[in-house]
Every structure is written in C-alpha cells, then in structure tokens.
Amino acid sequence: MLQALGLNALTEGVYRSLLAEPDWGVDRIAANLHLPEAEVREALDELLELTLLRPAAGSHTLRAVSPEVGLTRLLARNQNQLLFRQQQLESARAAIAALSAEYVDRRPDDEMVLRLDSLEAVRDRLEELAATATRECLSLMRGGAVRPDSIQAGKHPNQLALERGVVIRSIFQDSFRNDPDTLRYARWLADLGGLTRTVPLLPIRLVIVDRSTALIPTDPSDGRRGALELHGEALIQPLCALFDELWRSGTEFGRPAPRDDQDLTGSERALLKLLGEGHTDESAGRKLGLSLRTVRRMMQDLMNRLGAESRFQAGAQAVRKDWL
C-alpha cells in the first residue's frame, strides 16, 4: 500500500513489525516474517533513510516513528518532489511550443497550400499533426493493402492520439480485407478505440486533422511522391463533407459486406460500373484495390449469375435487370 511513498512490500512489513513490537530485534523480525536476517537489515537501512526509524532515547536500539508523523512527512516530501517535477514538465512544454513556433510552423497566415516533397516529409508532418490534434483525425485509405512500412510509421502516433482522447475514424476500401497485414492493423486500431468503416471505392487518399488541416497525395497514383497540405475553410470543408458522406454509407469494420436488393455487394456493383465506363480489368482492379485475378473471378461469377456468355451480353443483361 505504501509503494507510492518509496516502501516496497518487504520494507513495509519490517516497519509494521516494529510498530507492533517495538522491542523486537533483527532475529525476531526475520523469524516472524520468514526472511533472512540480511534482508531485514537492508530494510532497516531503507527505513532509516526514509526517516521512519530513529534511535530510542537512552538506548542504542531503533524505534519506529509513528505513521502519523513519519508517513505524513514522507508524503509531504513526495508531494513537493511531484510539484517540482510538474513545474519542470510545464517549462518543457513551453519550450516545445516555442521551438515548434520557431522551426515547425513556417506557413504564412494566408498560404492555403504547402507542398511536402517526399514520403519522409509527409510522415514527419503526419506525426506532428497526430501529436497536436485535439479532437479528431479522419482518413480515407484508398487501395486494398497498406504498405507495412506505412503501418509501422503510423502506429505510435495513432496510439498516443487515442490515449489523449482524440477520435480516429478511418475508411478503407472493402478489398483491404484480403490483405492480412492491413487487416491486423485495423483490428489493432479497433482494440485501441479507433473506428473503421469500409466502402467499395474511394476517390482519393486523404487525411484530415481537427477539420482544419488536410493532406492529399501530390500524385494520386503514387503516395510516396509527396503530398499537398491544405488549409482554409474553402479547401477543407468540401473534403470534410466528402468524408462524412462516405462514412454514412460505409460498413462498420467486423461486419460482412452487405448485399442490395439485387443481391450485389458494393464491390460487385462498383466493378460493373467501372467496366461499363470503359475501364479494363487492370484499371478497374487498381481502383478497387483488387488483383487482376480477383477482378476476373468476380466478373465470371457475375456473368454466370446474369446468364451471359460475353461481356457485352453481361452489360446488356445488367442494364435490363437494373444492376446498372
């Protein structure tokens, strides 16, 4: 019970023994507590350092200081140390804020778009934003699988943000369920309190922090080439509206993909629409985060359900049955 004051269980036991039996020597205490005498002597030395023992008047023996005096004094000492440490931490916090203002935030007040020219710059900025977020972090995770290095880079900042009470909401594409690493990451995030939903198709990769700062890739086809950091209500508000709409239509993580009135999943309907717009199997697969093999397997299944022998016939049948 007294570990917060610096007493371990052994030392506390010796202290209690002396309070109960002031005349006991080392041998009696050791026998009562079933301890070696050497450990009892070490505990007595610790009690002396904590000023919980003092010499008895007119004797060479040691007597325990009453809890009301000794432990209250020890508590006050710990409180003073804690207060001093808190003052040090507040000074450190102020120093961090000053350094951040001087070296990190060099964006002019009227500049709405900043360019981050490398993956390392993007990751550094995301870490800074996660560390300073106060309300929520929103993300659209376009593509089926998240790279292992990206997962590892995001874990620590996300954990710290969640521990501070920041809400983290992520939208993945349905196809992420096919990647074990991404699936494990989503489960890890959910265990910490992060919220995840899925949709068949995402238009962009996006991160929004506190609805005031957003990051989008410079090159939508390659997120490793850097990002644009956006500020200002005119740019951020439409992105927040996009996220909110996708969130409303998404499926909660852990639930199977729902089927509509035509018994189609969202991914199946999205595939039909993409192919109807003229996309090849390869480009449709990239947009859906699916492998070419999976796209072709899905399309063959759809053709069988439509009773079609060709892609053209499948398209006509899909229109006739209101699948498109």
Short mmCIF file of C-alpha atoms in Angstrom, two decimals:
data_model
loop_
_atom_site.label_atom_id
_atom_site.label_comp_id
_atom_site.label_asym_id
_atom_site.label_seq_id
_atom_site.Cartn_x
_atom_site.Cartn_y
_atom_site.Cartn_z
CA MET A 1 0.00 0.00 0.00
CA LEU A 2 2.91 2.36 0.63
CA GLN A 3 4.87 1.79 -2.59
CA ALA A 4 3.96 5.28 -3.78
CA LEU A 5 5.99 6.61 -0.84
CA GLY A 6 9.04 4.50 -1.65
CA LEU A 7 8.39 1.48 0.60
CA ASN A 8 8.39 -1.93 -1.04
CA ALA A 9 6.44 -4.82 0.47
CA LEU A 10 9.41 -6.15 2.44
CA THR A 11 10.30 -2.76 3.95
CA GLU A 12 6.68 -2.10 4.80
CA GLY A 13 6.47 -5.47 6.56
CA VAL A 14 9.51 -4.69 8.72
CA TYR A 15 8.09 -1.24 9.54
CA ARG A 16 4.75 -2.74 10.59
CA SER A 17 6.57 -5.31 12.75
CA LEU A 18 8.43 -2.59 14.64
CA LEU A 19 5.24 -0.60 15.12
CA ALA A 20 3.53 -3.64 16.60
CA GLU A 21 6.52 -4.95 18.60
CA PRO A 22 8.95 -2.08 19.34
CA ASP A 23 11.31 -4.33 21.34
CA TRP A 24 11.89 -6.92 18.64
CA GLY A 25 15.39 -7.27 17.25
CA VAL A 26 16.52 -8.37 13.82
CA ASP A 27 16.29 -12.08 14.66
CA ARG A 28 12.68 -11.87 15.91
CA ILE A 29 11.55 -9.79 12.92
CA ALA A 30 13.25 -12.19 10.49
CA ALA A 31 11.63 -15.22 12.13
CA ASN A 32 8.19 -13.61 12.16
CA LEU A 33 8.36 -12.57 8.51
CA HIS A 34 10.19 -15.71 7.36
CA LEU A 35 13.01 -13.64 5.92
CA PRO A 36 16.81 -13.87 6.02
CA GLU A 37 18.32 -11.52 8.59
CA ALA A 38 20.37 -9.85 5.86
CA GLU A 39 17.19 -8.73 4.08
CA VAL A 40 15.76 -7.41 7.35
CA ARG A 41 18.92 -5.32 7.91
CA GLU A 42 18.63 -3.91 4.37
CA ALA A 43 15.03 -2.97 5.11
CA LEU A 44 16.08 -1.27 8.36
CA ASP A 45 18.68 0.76 6.43
CA GLU A 46 15.95 1.87 3.98
CA LEU A 47 13.67 2.86 6.85
CA LEU A 48 16.48 4.96 8.34
CA GLU A 49 16.98 6.74 5.01
CA LEU A 50 13.26 7.44 4.85
CA THR A 51 13.40 8.76 8.47
CA LEU A 52 10.83 6.17 9.57
CA LEU A 53 13.23 4.90 12.27
CA ARG A 54 15.07 6.86 14.97
CA PRO A 55 17.25 5.97 17.95
CA ALA A 56 15.35 5.28 21.15
CA ALA A 57 16.03 7.73 23.98
CA GLY A 58 18.80 6.48 26.29
CA SER A 59 19.32 3.35 24.19
CA HIS A 60 21.26 2.07 21.19
CA THR A 61 18.14 0.48 19.69
CA LEU A 62 15.96 1.90 16.90
CA ARG A 63 12.29 2.67 17.25
CA ALA A 64 9.70 3.14 14.53
CA VAL A 65 8.40 6.66 14.01
CA SER A 66 4.61 6.76 14.24
CA PRO A 67 2.76 6.66 10.91
CA GLU A 68 1.05 9.96 11.62
CA VAL A 69 4.43 11.70 11.89
CA GLY A 70 6.75 9.64 9.70
CA LEU A 71 4.48 8.76 6.79
CA THR A 72 2.83 12.19 6.72
CA ARG A 73 6.28 13.77 6.50
CA LEU A 74 7.24 11.31 3.74
CA LEU A 75 4.03 12.10 1.88
CA ALA A 76 4.75 15.82 2.04
CA ARG A 77 8.25 15.22 0.70
CA ASN A 78 6.88 13.23 -2.24
CA GLN A 79 4.27 15.89 -2.94
CA ASN A 80 6.96 18.56 -3.06
CA GLN A 81 9.03 16.44 -5.44
CA LEU A 82 5.98 15.86 -7.62
CA LEU A 83 5.18 19.58 -7.68
CA PHE A 84 8.75 20.38 -8.68
CA ARG A 85 8.59 17.74 -11.44
CA GLN A 86 5.30 19.17 -12.71
CA GLN A 87 6.87 22.62 -12.86
CA GLN A 88 9.76 21.17 -14.85
CA LEU A 89 7.35 19.49 -17.27
CA GLU A 90 5.37 22.71 -17.75
CA SER A 91 8.62 24.53 -18.53
CA ALA A 92 9.48 21.80 -21.03
CA ARG A 93 6.02 22.11 -22.58
CA ALA A 94 6.50 25.85 -23.03
CA ALA A 95 9.93 25.24 -24.58
CA ILE A 96 8.44 22.73 -27.03
CA ALA A 97 5.75 25.22 -28.03
CA ALA A 98 8.37 27.92 -28.58
CA LEU A 99 10.54 25.62 -30.71
CA SER A 100 7.53 24.49 -32.71
CA ALA A 101 6.52 28.08 -33.40
CA GLU A 102 10.06 28.96 -34.46
CA TYR A 103 11.04 25.96 -36.56
CA VAL A 104 7.99 23.88 -37.46
CA ASP A 105 5.14 26.17 -38.39
CA ARG A 106 6.65 28.43 -41.03
CA ARG A 107 3.42 28.67 -43.03
CA PRO A 108 2.37 32.26 -43.71
CA ASP A 109 -1.09 33.01 -42.39
CA ASP A 110 -2.50 33.49 -45.88
CA GLU A 111 -0.91 30.42 -47.50
CA MET A 112 -3.52 27.71 -48.07
CA VAL A 113 -1.40 25.07 -49.84
CA LEU A 114 2.01 23.73 -48.86
CA ARG A 115 4.00 21.11 -50.75
CA LEU A 116 5.64 18.18 -48.95
CA ASP A 117 8.14 16.83 -51.42
CA SER A 118 8.97 13.39 -50.04
CA LEU A 119 7.48 10.44 -48.19
CA GLU A 120 9.68 11.24 -45.19
CA ALA A 121 8.37 14.82 -45.10
CA VAL A 122 4.79 13.52 -45.25
CA ARG A 123 5.38 11.07 -42.40
CA ASP A 124 7.08 13.72 -40.27
CA ARG A 125 4.16 16.09 -40.82
CA LEU A 126 1.59 13.39 -40.04
CA GLU A 127 3.42 12.64 -36.79
CA GLU A 128 3.39 16.33 -35.87
CA LEU A 129 -0.32 16.62 -36.65
CA ALA A 130 -1.14 13.49 -34.63
CA ALA A 131 0.84 14.88 -31.69
CA THR A 132 -1.02 18.22 -31.74
CA ALA A 133 -4.52 17.01 -32.68
CA THR A 134 -7.14 17.92 -30.10
CA ARG A 135 -10.41 16.47 -31.47
CA GLU A 136 -10.28 14.04 -34.38
CA CYS A 137 -8.23 12.53 -37.19
CA LEU A 138 -10.08 11.37 -40.31
CA SER A 139 -8.57 9.33 -43.14
CA LEU A 140 -9.50 7.77 -46.46
CA MET A 141 -7.23 4.77 -47.05
CA ARG A 142 -7.50 4.30 -50.79
CA GLY A 143 -6.26 0.98 -52.19
CA GLY A 144 -6.57 -2.54 -50.86
CA ALA A 145 -3.39 -3.02 -48.85
CA VAL A 146 -1.47 -0.53 -46.71
CA ARG A 147 2.30 -0.87 -47.02
CA PRO A 148 3.92 -2.48 -43.93
CA ASP A 149 6.30 0.48 -43.51
CA SER A 150 3.33 2.89 -43.56
CA ILE A 151 1.54 0.78 -40.95
CA GLN A 152 4.58 0.81 -38.70
CA ALA A 153 5.13 4.55 -39.13
CA GLY A 154 1.54 5.32 -38.15
CA LYS A 155 1.12 3.04 -35.16
CA HIS A 156 2.88 5.07 -32.45
CA PRO A 157 1.37 8.49 -33.33
CA ASN A 158 -2.10 6.96 -33.59
CA GLN A 159 -1.75 5.23 -30.22
CA LEU A 160 -0.64 8.44 -28.49
CA ALA A 161 -3.51 10.38 -30.05
CA LEU A 162 -6.09 7.81 -28.96
CA GLU A 163 -4.67 7.81 -25.42
CA ARG A 164 -5.21 11.60 -25.32
CA GLY A 165 -8.86 11.14 -26.27
CA VAL A 166 -8.57 12.09 -29.94
CA VAL A 167 -11.18 10.35 -32.11
CA ILE A 168 -9.68 8.43 -35.04
CA ARG A 169 -12.02 7.43 -37.88
CA SER A 170 -10.68 5.59 -40.92
CA ILE A 171 -12.39 4.47 -44.12
CA PHE A 172 -10.77 1.62 -46.03
CA GLN A 173 -11.81 0.02 -49.28
CA ASP A 174 -13.64 -3.30 -48.97
CA SER A 175 -10.68 -5.04 -50.58
CA PHE A 176 -8.45 -4.36 -47.58
CA ARG A 177 -9.95 -7.48 -46.03
CA ASN A 178 -7.86 -9.51 -48.50
CA ASP A 179 -4.57 -8.26 -47.02
CA PRO A 180 -3.54 -9.88 -43.68
CA ASP A 181 -1.22 -7.02 -42.59
CA THR A 182 -3.84 -4.33 -43.21
CA LEU A 183 -6.49 -6.45 -41.53
CA ARG A 184 -4.30 -6.89 -38.43
CA TYR A 185 -3.66 -3.14 -38.34
CA ALA A 186 -7.41 -2.38 -38.49
CA ARG A 187 -8.04 -4.82 -35.64
CA TRP A 188 -5.21 -3.29 -33.60
CA LEU A 189 -6.67 0.18 -34.18
CA ALA A 190 -10.15 -1.01 -33.22
CA ASP A 191 -8.84 -2.56 -30.00
CA LEU A 192 -7.45 0.85 -29.00
CA GLY A 193 -10.74 2.60 -29.75
CA GLY A 194 -10.25 3.62 -33.37
CA LEU A 195 -13.34 3.49 -35.60
CA THR A 196 -13.17 1.88 -39.05
CA ARG A 197 -15.63 1.52 -41.91
CA THR A 198 -15.28 0.25 -45.46
CA VAL A 199 -16.68 1.24 -48.86
CA PRO A 200 -16.11 -0.38 -52.27
CA LEU A 201 -14.39 2.58 -53.89
CA LEU A 202 -12.56 5.67 -52.61
CA PRO A 203 -11.85 8.65 -54.88
CA ILE A 204 -8.67 9.89 -53.17
CA ARG A 205 -6.28 9.20 -50.33
CA LEU A 206 -6.87 11.78 -47.61
CA VAL A 207 -6.06 12.74 -44.02
CA ILE A 208 -7.95 15.49 -42.16
CA VAL A 209 -6.91 16.68 -38.69
CA ASP A 210 -9.29 18.67 -36.49
CA ARG A 211 -11.18 19.69 -39.64
CA SER A 212 -8.59 22.43 -40.16
CA THR A 213 -5.68 20.73 -41.96
CA ALA A 214 -5.75 18.13 -44.74
CA LEU A 215 -3.13 16.14 -46.64
CA ILE A 216 -3.70 14.69 -50.12
CA PRO A 217 -1.11 12.96 -52.35
CA THR A 218 0.65 15.07 -54.94
CA ASP A 219 0.37 12.11 -57.31
CA PRO A 220 -2.82 10.07 -56.65
CA SER A 221 -1.22 7.00 -58.24
CA ASP A 222 1.89 7.12 -56.03
CA GLY A 223 1.62 8.36 -52.44
CA ARG A 224 5.38 8.05 -51.99
CA ARG A 225 5.98 11.13 -54.16
CA GLY A 226 4.81 13.59 -51.52
CA ALA A 227 1.64 15.42 -50.60
CA LEU A 228 -0.12 18.76 -50.53
CA GLU A 229 -1.02 20.22 -47.14
CA LEU A 230 -4.24 22.21 -47.35
CA HIS A 231 -5.60 24.93 -45.07
CA GLY A 232 -8.57 27.24 -45.13
CA GLU A 233 -12.30 26.60 -44.96
CA ALA A 234 -12.75 26.82 -48.74
CA LEU A 235 -10.48 23.81 -49.23
CA ILE A 236 -11.15 21.81 -46.07
CA GLN A 237 -14.95 21.99 -45.86
CA PRO A 238 -15.64 20.09 -49.13
CA LEU A 239 -13.18 17.36 -48.08
CA CYS A 240 -14.90 17.01 -44.71
CA ALA A 241 -18.26 16.76 -46.48
CA LEU A 242 -16.85 14.02 -48.72
CA PHE A 243 -15.57 12.09 -45.71
CA ASP A 244 -18.87 12.45 -43.83
CA GLU A 245 -20.87 11.16 -46.79
CA LEU A 246 -18.58 8.16 -47.28
CA TRP A 247 -18.72 7.44 -43.54
CA ARG A 248 -22.52 7.40 -43.58
CA SER A 249 -22.56 4.92 -46.46
CA GLY A 250 -19.77 2.71 -45.12
CA THR A 251 -19.94 -0.70 -43.46
CA GLU A 252 -18.64 -1.00 -39.90
CA PHE A 253 -15.45 -3.00 -39.56
CA GLY A 254 -16.16 -6.56 -38.49
CA ARG A 255 -19.46 -6.82 -40.33
CA PRO A 256 -19.78 -8.67 -43.67
CA ALA A 257 -20.21 -6.58 -46.80
CA PRO A 258 -23.98 -6.01 -47.23
CA ARG A 259 -25.87 -7.02 -50.35
CA ASP A 260 -28.50 -4.87 -52.02
CA ASP A 261 -31.91 -5.77 -53.47
CA GLN A 262 -30.23 -7.38 -56.50
CA ASP A 263 -28.03 -9.49 -54.19
CA LEU A 264 -24.94 -7.48 -55.20
CA THR A 265 -22.16 -6.36 -52.92
CA GLY A 266 -20.88 -2.82 -53.23
CA SER A 267 -17.67 -4.10 -54.83
CA GLU A 268 -19.60 -6.09 -57.44
CA ARG A 269 -21.76 -3.10 -58.38
CA ALA A 270 -18.69 -0.82 -58.49
CA LEU A 271 -16.90 -3.30 -60.77
CA LEU A 272 -19.85 -3.42 -63.19
CA LYS A 273 -19.98 0.38 -63.26
CA LEU A 274 -16.24 0.73 -63.91
CA LEU A 275 -16.28 -1.83 -66.71
CA GLY A 276 -19.37 -0.14 -68.15
CA GLU A 277 -17.44 3.14 -68.21
CA GLY A 278 -14.76 1.52 -70.34
CA HIS A 279 -12.15 0.56 -67.77
CA THR A 280 -10.07 -2.51 -68.40
CA ASP A 281 -9.88 -5.30 -65.84
CA GLU A 282 -6.46 -3.97 -64.82
CA SER A 283 -7.56 -0.35 -64.26
CA ALA A 284 -10.76 -1.43 -62.50
CA GLY A 285 -8.68 -3.63 -60.22
CA ARG A 286 -6.38 -0.73 -59.35
CA LYS A 287 -9.32 1.49 -58.42
CA LEU A 288 -10.94 -1.23 -56.32
CA GLY A 289 -7.66 -2.35 -54.75
CA LEU A 290 -8.14 -5.85 -56.18
CA SER A 291 -5.79 -8.13 -58.04
CA LEU A 292 -6.39 -8.86 -61.71
CA ARG A 293 -7.16 -12.47 -60.82
CA THR A 294 -9.82 -11.41 -58.30
CA VAL A 295 -11.42 -9.00 -60.79
CA ARG A 296 -11.69 -11.70 -63.42
CA ARG A 297 -13.08 -14.20 -60.92
CA MET A 298 -15.70 -11.67 -59.78
CA MET A 299 -16.64 -10.86 -63.36
CA GLN A 300 -17.02 -14.53 -64.28
CA ASP A 301 -19.29 -15.03 -61.28
CA LEU A 302 -21.39 -12.03 -62.32
CA MET A 303 -21.66 -13.35 -65.89
CA ASN A 304 -22.83 -16.72 -64.58
CA ARG A 305 -25.48 -15.04 -62.40
CA LEU A 306 -26.62 -12.95 -65.37
CA GLY A 307 -26.69 -15.97 -67.67
CA ALA A 308 -24.36 -14.18 -70.08
CA GLU A 309 -21.75 -15.70 -72.38
CA SER A 310 -19.88 -12.47 -73.18
CA ARG A 311 -19.01 -9.16 -71.54
CA PHE A 312 -21.30 -7.33 -73.99
CA GLN A 313 -24.21 -9.62 -73.19
CA ALA A 314 -23.48 -9.25 -69.46
CA GLY A 315 -23.67 -5.48 -69.79
CA ALA A 316 -26.99 -5.64 -71.57
CA GLN A 317 -28.38 -8.05 -69.01
CA ALA A 318 -27.13 -5.89 -66.12
CA VAL A 319 -28.97 -2.87 -67.55
CA ARG A 320 -32.13 -4.90 -68.13
CA LYS A 321 -32.09 -6.18 -64.54
CA ASP A 322 -31.38 -2.69 -63.12
CA TRP A 323 -27.95 -3.75 -61.93
CA LEU A 324 -26.63 -0.63 -63.61
#
